[in-house]
mmCIF file of C-alpha atoms in Angstrom:
data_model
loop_
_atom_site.group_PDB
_atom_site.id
_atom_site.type_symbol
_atom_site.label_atom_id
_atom_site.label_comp_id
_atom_site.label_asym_id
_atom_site.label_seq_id
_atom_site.Cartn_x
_atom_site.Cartn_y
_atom_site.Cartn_z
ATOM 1 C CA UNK A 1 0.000 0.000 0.000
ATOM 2 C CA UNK A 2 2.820 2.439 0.821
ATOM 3 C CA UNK A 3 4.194 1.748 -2.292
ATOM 4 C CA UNK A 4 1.232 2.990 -3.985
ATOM 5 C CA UNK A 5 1.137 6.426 -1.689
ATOM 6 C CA UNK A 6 4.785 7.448 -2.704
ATOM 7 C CA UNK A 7 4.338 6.483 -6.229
ATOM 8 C CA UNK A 8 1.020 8.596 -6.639
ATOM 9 C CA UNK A 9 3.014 11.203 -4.504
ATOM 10 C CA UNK A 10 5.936 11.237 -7.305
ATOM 11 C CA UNK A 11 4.108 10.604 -10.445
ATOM 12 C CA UNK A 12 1.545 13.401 -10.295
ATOM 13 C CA UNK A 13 2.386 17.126 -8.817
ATOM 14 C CA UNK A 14 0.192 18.766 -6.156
ATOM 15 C CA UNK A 15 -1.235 15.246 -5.200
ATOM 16 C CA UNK A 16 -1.619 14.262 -1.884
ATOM 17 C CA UNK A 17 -2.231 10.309 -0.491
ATOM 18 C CA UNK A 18 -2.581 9.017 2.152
ATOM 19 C CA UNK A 19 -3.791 5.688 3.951
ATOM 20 C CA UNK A 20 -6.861 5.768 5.967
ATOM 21 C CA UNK A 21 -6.706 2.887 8.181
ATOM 22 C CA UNK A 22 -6.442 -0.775 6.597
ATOM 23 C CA UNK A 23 -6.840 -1.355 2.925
ATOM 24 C CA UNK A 24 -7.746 2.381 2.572
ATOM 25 C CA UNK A 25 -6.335 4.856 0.244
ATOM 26 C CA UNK A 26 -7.327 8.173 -0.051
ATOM 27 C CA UNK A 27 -5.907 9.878 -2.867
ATOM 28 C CA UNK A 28 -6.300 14.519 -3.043
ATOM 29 C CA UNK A 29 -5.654 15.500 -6.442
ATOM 30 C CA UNK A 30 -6.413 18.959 -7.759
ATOM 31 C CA UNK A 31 -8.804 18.925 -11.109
ATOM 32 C CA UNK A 32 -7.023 18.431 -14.323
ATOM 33 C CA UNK A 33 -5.048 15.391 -12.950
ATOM 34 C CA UNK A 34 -8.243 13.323 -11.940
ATOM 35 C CA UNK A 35 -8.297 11.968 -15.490
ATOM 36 C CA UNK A 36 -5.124 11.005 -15.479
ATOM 37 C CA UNK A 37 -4.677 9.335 -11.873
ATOM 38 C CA UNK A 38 -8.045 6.993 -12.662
ATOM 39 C CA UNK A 39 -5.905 6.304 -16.079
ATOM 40 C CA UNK A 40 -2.940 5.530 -14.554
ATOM 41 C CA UNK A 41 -4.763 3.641 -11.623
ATOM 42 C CA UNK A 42 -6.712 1.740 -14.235
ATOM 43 C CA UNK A 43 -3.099 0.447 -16.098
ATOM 44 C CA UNK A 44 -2.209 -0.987 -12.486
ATOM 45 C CA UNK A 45 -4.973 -3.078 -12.290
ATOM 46 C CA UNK A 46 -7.669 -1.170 -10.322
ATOM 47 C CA UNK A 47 -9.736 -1.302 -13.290
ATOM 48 C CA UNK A 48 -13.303 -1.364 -11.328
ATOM 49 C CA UNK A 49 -14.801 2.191 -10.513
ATOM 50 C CA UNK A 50 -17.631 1.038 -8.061
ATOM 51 C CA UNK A 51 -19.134 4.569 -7.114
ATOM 52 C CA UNK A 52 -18.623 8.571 -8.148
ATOM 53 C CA UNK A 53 -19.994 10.285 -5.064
ATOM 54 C CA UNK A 54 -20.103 14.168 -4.222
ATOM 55 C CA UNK A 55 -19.726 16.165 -1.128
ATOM 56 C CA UNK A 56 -21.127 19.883 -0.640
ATOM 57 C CA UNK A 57 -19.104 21.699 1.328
ATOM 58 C CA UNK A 58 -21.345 24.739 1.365
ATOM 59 C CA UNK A 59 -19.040 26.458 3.531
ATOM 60 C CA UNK A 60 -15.783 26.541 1.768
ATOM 61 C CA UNK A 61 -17.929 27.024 -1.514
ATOM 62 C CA UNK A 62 -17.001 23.954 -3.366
ATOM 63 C CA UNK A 63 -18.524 20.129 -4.256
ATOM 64 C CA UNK A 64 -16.065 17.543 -3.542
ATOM 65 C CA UNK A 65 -15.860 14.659 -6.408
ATOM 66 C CA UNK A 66 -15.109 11.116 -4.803
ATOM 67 C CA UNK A 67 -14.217 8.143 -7.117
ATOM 68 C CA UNK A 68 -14.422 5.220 -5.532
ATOM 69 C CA UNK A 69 -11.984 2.824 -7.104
ATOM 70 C CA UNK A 70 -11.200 -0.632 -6.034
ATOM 71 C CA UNK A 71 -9.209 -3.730 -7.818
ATOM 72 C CA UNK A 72 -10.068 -7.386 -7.364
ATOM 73 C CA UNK A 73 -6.846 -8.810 -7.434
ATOM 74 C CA UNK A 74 -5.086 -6.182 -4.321
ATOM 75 C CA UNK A 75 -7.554 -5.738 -1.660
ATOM 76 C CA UNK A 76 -7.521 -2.076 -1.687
ATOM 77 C CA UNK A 77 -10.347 0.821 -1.735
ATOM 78 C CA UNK A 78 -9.195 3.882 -3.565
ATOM 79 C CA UNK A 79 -10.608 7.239 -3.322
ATOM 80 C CA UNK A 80 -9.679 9.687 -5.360
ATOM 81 C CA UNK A 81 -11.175 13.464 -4.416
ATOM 82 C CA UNK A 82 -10.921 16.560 -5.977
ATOM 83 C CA UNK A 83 -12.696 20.392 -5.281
ATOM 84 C CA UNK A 84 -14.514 21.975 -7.881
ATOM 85 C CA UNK A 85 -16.262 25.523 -7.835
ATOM 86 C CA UNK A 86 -19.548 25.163 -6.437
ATOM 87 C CA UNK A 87 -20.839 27.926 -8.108
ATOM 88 C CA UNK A 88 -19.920 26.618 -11.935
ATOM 89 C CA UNK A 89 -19.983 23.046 -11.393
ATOM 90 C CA UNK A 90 -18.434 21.261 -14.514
ATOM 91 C CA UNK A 91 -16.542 18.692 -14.794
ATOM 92 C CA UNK A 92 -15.109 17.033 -17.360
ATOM 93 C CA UNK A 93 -16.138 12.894 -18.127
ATOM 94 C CA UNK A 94 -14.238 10.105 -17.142
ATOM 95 C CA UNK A 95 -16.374 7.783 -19.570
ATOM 96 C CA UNK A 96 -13.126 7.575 -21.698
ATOM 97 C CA UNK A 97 -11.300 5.401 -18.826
ATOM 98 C CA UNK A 98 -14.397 3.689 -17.319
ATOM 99 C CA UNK A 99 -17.251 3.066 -19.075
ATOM 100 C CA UNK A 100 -19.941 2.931 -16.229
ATOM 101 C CA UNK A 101 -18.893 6.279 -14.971
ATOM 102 C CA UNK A 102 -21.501 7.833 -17.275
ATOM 103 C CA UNK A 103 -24.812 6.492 -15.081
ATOM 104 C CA UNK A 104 -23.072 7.849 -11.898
ATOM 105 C CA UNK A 105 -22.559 11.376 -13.742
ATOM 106 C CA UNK A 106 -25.886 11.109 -14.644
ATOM 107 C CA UNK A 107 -27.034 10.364 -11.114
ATOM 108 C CA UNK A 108 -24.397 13.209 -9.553
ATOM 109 C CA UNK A 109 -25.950 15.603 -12.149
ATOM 110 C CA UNK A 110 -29.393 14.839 -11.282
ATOM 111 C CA UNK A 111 -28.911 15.360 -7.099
ATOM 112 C CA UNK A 112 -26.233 18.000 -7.002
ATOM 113 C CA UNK A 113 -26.087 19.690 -10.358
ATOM 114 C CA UNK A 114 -22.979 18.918 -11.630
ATOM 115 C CA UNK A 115 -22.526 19.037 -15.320
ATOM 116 C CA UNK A 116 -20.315 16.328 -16.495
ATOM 117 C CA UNK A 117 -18.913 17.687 -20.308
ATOM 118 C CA UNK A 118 -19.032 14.842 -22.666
ATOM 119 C CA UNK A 119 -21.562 12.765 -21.175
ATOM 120 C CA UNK A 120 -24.021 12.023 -23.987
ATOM 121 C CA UNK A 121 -26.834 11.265 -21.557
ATOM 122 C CA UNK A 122 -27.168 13.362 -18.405
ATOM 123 C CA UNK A 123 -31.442 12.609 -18.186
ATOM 124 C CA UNK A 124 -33.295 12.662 -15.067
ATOM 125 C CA UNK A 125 -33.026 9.315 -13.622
ATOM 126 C CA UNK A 126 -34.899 9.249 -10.347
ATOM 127 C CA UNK A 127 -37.126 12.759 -10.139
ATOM 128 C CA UNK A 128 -40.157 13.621 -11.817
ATOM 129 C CA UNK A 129 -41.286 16.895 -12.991
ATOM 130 C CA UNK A 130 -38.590 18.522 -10.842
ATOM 131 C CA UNK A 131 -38.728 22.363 -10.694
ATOM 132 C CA UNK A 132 -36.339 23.371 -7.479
ATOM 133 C CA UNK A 133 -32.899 23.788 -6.985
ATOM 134 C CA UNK A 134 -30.840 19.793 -6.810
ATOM 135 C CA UNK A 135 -31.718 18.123 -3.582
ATOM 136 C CA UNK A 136 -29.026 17.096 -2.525
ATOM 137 C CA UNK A 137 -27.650 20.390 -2.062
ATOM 138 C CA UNK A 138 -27.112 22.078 1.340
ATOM 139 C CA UNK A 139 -29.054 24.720 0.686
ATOM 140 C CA UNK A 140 -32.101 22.960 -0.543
ATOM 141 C CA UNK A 141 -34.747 23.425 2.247
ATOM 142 C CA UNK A 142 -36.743 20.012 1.890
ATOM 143 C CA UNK A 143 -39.133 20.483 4.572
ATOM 144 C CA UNK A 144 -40.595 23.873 2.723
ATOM 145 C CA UNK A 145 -40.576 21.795 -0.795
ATOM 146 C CA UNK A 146 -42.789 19.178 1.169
ATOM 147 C CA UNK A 147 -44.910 21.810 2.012
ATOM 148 C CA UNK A 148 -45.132 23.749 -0.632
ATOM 149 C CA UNK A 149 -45.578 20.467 -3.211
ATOM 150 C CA UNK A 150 -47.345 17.193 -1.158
ATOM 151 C CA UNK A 151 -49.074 19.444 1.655
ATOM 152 C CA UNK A 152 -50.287 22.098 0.013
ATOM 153 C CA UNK A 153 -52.763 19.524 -1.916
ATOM 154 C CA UNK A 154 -56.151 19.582 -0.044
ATOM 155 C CA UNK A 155 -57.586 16.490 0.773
ATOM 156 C CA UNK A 156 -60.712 15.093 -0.243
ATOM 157 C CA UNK A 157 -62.633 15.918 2.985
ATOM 158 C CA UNK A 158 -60.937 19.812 2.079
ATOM 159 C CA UNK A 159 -61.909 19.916 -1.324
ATOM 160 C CA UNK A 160 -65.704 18.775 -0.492
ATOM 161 C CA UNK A 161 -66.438 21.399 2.326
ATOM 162 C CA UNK A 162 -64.925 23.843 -0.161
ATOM 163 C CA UNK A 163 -67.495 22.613 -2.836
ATOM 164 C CA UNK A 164 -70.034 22.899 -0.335
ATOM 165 C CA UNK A 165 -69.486 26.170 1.512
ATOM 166 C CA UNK B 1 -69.721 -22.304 2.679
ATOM 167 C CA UNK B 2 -71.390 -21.261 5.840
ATOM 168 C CA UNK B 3 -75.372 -21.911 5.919
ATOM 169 C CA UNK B 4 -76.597 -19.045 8.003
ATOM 170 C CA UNK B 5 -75.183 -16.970 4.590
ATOM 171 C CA UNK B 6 -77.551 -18.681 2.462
ATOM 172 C CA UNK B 7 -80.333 -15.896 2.480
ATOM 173 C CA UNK B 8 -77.163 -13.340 2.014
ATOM 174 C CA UNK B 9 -76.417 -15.230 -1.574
ATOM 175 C CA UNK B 10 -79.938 -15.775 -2.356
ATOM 176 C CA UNK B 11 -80.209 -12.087 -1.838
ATOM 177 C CA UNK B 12 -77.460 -10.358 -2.859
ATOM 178 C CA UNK B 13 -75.361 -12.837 -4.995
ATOM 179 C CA UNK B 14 -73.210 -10.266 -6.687
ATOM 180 C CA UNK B 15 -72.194 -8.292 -3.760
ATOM 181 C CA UNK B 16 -71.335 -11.811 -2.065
ATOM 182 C CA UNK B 17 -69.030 -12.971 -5.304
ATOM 183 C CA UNK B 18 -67.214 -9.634 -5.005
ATOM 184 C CA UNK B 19 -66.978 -10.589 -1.155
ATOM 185 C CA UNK B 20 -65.299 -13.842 -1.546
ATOM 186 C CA UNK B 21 -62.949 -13.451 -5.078
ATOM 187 C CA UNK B 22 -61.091 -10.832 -3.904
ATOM 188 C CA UNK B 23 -58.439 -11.143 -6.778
ATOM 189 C CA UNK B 24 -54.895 -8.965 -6.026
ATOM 190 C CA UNK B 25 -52.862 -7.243 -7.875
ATOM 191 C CA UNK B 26 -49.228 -8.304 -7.424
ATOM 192 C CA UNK B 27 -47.674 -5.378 -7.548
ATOM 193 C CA UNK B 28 -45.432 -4.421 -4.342
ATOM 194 C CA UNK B 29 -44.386 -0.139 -4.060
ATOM 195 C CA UNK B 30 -41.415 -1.140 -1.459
ATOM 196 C CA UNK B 31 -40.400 -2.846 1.032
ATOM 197 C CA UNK B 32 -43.987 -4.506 1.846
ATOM 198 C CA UNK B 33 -43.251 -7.164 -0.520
ATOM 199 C CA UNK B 34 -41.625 -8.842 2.096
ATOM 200 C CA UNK B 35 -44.833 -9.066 3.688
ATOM 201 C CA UNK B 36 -47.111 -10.355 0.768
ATOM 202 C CA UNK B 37 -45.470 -13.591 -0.619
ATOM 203 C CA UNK B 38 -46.099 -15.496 2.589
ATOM 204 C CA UNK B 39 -49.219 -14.413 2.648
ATOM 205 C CA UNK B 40 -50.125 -15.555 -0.795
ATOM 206 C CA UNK B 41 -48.680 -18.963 -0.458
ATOM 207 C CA UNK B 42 -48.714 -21.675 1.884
ATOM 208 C CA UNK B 43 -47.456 -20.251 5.000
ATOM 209 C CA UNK B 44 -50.644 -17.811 5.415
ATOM 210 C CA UNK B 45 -52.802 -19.127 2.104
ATOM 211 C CA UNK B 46 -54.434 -16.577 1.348
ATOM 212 C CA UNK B 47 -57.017 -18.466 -0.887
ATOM 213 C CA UNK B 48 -58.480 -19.345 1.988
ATOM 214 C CA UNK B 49 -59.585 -15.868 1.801
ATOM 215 C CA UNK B 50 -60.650 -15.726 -1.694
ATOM 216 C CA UNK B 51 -57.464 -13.699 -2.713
ATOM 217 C CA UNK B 52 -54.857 -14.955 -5.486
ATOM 218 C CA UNK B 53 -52.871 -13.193 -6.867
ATOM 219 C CA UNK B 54 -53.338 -12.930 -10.495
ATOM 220 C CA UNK B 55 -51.019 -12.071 -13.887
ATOM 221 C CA UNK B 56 -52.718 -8.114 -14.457
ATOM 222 C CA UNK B 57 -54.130 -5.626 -13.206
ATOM 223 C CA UNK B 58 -57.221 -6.342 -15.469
ATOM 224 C CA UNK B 59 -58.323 -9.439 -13.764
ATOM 225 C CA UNK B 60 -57.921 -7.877 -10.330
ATOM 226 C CA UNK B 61 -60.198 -5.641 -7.992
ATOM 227 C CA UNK B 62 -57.942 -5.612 -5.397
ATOM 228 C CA UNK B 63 -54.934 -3.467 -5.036
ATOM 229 C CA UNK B 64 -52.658 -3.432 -2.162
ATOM 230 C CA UNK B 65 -50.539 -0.925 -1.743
ATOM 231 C CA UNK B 66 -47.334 -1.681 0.177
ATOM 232 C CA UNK B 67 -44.759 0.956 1.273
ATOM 233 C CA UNK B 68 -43.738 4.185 0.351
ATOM 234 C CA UNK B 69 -44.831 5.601 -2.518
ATOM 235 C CA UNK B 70 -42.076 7.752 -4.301
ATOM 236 C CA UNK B 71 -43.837 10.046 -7.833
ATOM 237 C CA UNK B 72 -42.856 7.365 -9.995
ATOM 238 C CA UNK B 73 -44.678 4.842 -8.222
ATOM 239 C CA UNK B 74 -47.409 6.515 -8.512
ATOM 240 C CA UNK B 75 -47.585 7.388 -11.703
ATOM 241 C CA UNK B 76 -47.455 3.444 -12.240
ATOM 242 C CA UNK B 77 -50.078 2.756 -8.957
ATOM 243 C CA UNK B 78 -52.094 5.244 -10.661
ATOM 244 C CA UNK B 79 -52.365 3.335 -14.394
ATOM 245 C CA UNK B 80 -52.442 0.192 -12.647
ATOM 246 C CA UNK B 81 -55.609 1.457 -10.779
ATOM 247 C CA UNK B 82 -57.349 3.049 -13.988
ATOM 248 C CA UNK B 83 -56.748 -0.776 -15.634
ATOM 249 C CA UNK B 84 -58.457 -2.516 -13.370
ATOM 250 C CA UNK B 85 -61.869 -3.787 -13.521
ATOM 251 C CA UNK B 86 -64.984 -2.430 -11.317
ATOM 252 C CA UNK B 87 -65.336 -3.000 -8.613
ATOM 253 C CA UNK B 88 -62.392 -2.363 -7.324
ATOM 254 C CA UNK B 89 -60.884 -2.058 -3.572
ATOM 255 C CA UNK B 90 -57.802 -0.348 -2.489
ATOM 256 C CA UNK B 91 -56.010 -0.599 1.146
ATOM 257 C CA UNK B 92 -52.564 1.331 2.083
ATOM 258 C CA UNK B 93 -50.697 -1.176 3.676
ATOM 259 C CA UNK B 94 -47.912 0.407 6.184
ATOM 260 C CA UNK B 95 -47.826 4.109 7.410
ATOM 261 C CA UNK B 96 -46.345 4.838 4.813
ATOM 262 C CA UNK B 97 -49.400 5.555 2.118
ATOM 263 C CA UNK B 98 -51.094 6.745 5.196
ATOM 264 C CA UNK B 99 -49.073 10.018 5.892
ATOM 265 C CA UNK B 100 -45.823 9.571 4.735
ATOM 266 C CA UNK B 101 -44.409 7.259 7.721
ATOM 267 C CA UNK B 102 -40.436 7.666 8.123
ATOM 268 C CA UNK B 103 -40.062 9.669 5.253
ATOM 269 C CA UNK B 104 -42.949 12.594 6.108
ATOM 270 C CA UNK B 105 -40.286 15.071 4.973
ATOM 271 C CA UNK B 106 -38.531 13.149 1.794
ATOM 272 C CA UNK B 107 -38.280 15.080 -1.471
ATOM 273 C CA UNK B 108 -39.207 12.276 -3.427
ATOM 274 C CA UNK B 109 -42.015 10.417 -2.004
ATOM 275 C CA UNK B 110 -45.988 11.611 -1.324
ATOM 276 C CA UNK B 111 -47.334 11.424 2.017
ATOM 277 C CA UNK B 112 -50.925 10.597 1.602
ATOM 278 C CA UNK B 113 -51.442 8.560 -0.967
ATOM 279 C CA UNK B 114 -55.924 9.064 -0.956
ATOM 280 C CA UNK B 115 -55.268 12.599 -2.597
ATOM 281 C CA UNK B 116 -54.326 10.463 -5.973
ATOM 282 C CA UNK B 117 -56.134 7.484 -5.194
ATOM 283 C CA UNK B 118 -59.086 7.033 -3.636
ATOM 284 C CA UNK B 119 -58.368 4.208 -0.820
ATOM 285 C CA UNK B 120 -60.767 2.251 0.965
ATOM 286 C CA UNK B 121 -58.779 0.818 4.282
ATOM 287 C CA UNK B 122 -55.480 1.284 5.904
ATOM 288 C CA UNK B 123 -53.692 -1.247 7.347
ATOM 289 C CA UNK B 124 -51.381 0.599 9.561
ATOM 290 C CA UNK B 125 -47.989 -0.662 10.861
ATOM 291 C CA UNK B 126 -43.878 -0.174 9.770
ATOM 292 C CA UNK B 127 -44.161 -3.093 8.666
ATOM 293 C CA UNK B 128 -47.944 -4.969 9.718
ATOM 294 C CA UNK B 129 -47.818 -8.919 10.156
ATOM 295 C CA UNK B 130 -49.193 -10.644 7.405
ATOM 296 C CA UNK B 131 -51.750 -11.275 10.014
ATOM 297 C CA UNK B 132 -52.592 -7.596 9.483
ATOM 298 C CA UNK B 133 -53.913 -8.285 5.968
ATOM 299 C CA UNK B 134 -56.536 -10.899 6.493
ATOM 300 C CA UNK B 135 -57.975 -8.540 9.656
ATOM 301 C CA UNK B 136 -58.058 -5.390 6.957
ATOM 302 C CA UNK B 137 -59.642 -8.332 4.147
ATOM 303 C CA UNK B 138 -62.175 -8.890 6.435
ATOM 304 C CA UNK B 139 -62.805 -5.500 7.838
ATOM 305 C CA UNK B 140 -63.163 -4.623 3.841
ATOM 306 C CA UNK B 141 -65.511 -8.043 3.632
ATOM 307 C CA UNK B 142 -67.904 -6.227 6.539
ATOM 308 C CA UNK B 143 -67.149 -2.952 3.934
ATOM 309 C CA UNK B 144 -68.668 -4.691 0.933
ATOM 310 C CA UNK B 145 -71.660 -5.914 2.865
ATOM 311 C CA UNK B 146 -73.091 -2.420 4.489
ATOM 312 C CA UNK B 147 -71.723 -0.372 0.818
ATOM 313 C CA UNK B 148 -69.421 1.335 2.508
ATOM 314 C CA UNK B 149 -66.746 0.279 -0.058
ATOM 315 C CA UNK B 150 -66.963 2.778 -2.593
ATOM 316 C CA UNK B 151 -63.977 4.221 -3.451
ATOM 317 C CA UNK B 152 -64.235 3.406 -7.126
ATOM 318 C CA UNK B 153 -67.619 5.173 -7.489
ATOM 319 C CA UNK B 154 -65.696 7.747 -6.150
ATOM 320 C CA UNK B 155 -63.097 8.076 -8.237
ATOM 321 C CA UNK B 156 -65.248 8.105 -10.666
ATOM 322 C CA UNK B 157 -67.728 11.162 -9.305
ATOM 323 C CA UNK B 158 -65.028 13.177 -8.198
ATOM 324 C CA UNK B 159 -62.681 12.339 -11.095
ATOM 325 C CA UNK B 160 -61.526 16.257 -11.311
ATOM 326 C CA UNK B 161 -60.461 16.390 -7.752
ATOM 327 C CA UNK B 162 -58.180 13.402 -8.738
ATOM 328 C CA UNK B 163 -56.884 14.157 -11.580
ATOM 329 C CA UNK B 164 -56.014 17.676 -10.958
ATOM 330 C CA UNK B 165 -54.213 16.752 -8.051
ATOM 331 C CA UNK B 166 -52.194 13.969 -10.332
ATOM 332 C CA UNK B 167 -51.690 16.734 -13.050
ATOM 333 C CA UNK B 168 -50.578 19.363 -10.014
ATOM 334 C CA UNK B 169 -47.834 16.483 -9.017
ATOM 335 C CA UNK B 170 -46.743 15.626 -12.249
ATOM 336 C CA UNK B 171 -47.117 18.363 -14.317
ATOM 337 C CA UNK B 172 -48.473 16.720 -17.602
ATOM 338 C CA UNK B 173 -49.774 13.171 -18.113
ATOM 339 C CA UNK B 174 -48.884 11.008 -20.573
ATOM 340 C CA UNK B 175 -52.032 9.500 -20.962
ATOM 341 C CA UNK B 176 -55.712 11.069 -21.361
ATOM 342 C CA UNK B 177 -58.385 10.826 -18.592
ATOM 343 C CA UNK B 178 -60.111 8.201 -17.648
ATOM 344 C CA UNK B 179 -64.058 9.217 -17.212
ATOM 345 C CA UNK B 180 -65.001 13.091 -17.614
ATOM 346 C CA UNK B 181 -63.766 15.822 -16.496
ATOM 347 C CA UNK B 182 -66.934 17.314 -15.639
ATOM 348 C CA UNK B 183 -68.880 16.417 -12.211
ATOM 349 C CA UNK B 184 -71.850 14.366 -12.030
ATOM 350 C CA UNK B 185 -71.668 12.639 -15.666
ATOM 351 C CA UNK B 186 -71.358 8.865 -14.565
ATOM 352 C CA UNK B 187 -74.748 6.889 -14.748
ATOM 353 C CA UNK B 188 -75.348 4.705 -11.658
#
């Protein structure tokens, strides 16, 4: 595993790994080197990308990418994070190294609004008719959406005395 | 068949066939399908009952639905509903339908699933035994027998109240109504 740290560490500048307990690698890499550490981390063998997650740190003004890489030959879990600008959110694809990256963009895209450039199909996968901000995002106040969309409907005992009176 | 309901059928034989084939819909929302296979086969046997489950919804006039109900559900619930064949009985199975359960304040799911849909029992419970369902099949049995059970004529009156409340949900539907829009149009 060490191995892996000080080679990441020497190969690519302004990266930053470390372990995180057993079997754990966490891997801080600014932007425009993301591409080419899941590249390079594909070519040794960790060829499986089981999850693209993202973190809103609301308070620092950013979204934090996580890919979740992981090999099944070497029993270890890499993470590789990088900050983008919460404010213009794009990112660029990494459907070029792992195919199955594009229905995690697509889900990323869909609860935090980031827009993944070169993703062919960046649909709404989950939500319906969705009009408000992504909610996912720290700022999204869910218990006003609730009210405004699902209790705001009367019910049928409402509607009748309405009809009536 | 029991003998002291022998004036019941000679009486009211088609209220008494709806009593006792009580055909459902096997079609599970969430995580109440854990609930309704042993309750359709041998462990509960449901037959005993007079529910089966059957292939569609247009053989069925019973419609459980069990667990949370996220939009897209019920945009399925709600074609599944408009297929099936009068008369037709719904019951909410869980808190869930009933007012939104553990997830009163999700995004993604409704809370009270008889603004859609008219329902005509809850079975409430996170999650019920499958116990739970033959008590609500015969509560809706007891239903049947007094006309109580009328959700479908319902539906069908108040039609506008429904579907405007599906349209306010999902914006526009992808398929056109089911009776008229106007009040008071249905003959029975």
């Amino acid at each position: 595993m060490n191995d892996m740290v000080d080679l990441l560490k020497s190969i690519f500048k302004g990266t930053d790994a470390r372990t995180l307990g057993e079997n754990r690698l966490s891997v801080t890499t600014p932007g425009e080197s993301v591409l080419a550490v899941l590249d390079y981390l594909k070519a040794s063998g960790f060829y499986q990308l089981k999850s693209i997650s993202c973190v809103d740190w609301i308070d620092d003004n950013e979204f934090e990418l996580v890919y979740h890489v992981a090999s099944l030959e070497r029993p270890l879990h890499i993470m590789v994070k990088t900050r983008i600008d919460r404010d213009k959110p794009v990112f660029p694809t990494a459907m070029s190294i792992f195919k199955n990256a594009g229905i995690f963009e697509r889900e990323m895209h869909e609860l935090f609004g980031v827009m993944f450039e070169g993703n062919p199909d960046l649909n709404p996968l989950f939500l319906d008719n969705w009009k408000d901000i992504p909610p996912f995002r720290k700022d999204f106040d869910m218990r006003k959406y609730v009210k405004d969309t699902y209790d705001s409907i009367p019910s049928f005992e409402e509607y009748k005395w309405q009809k009536e009176n | 068949m029991d003998r002291n309901n022998l004036i019941k059928w000679l009486k009211e034989p088609k209220k008494m066939g709806n009593k006792y084939s009580l055909w459902a819909v096997y079609f599970s929302t969430a995580c109440g399908v854990i609930e309704v296979p042993p309750v359709l086969t041998s462990r509960w046997d449901a037959e005993r009952f007079g529910v089966i489950p059957v292939a569609t919804p247009r053989q069925a006039n019973l419609f459980l639905i069990t667990g949370y109900v996220t939009t897209k559900t019920l945009k399925a619930i709600i074609r599944t509903y408009e297929q099936m064949a009068e008369p037709k009985y719904t019951i909410g199975f869980g808190s869930c339908p009933i007012n939104g359960g553990m997830y009163w304040d999700s995004y993604n799911t409704i809370k009270h699933l008889d603004k859609f849909i008219p329902v005509d029992g809850w079975i409430a419970g996170c999650m019920p035994r499958p116990e739970a369902i033959f008590i609500g099949v015969t509560k809706l049995w007891g239903m049947i027998d007094k006309g109580l059970a009328t959700g479908y004529i319902r539906y069908r009156e108040h039609y506008d109240y429904y579907r405007g409340n599906q349209e306010r949900l999902f914006g526009s539907m992808e398929w056109p109504p089911l009776y008229s829009l106007k009040e008071g149009t249905h003959d029975e």
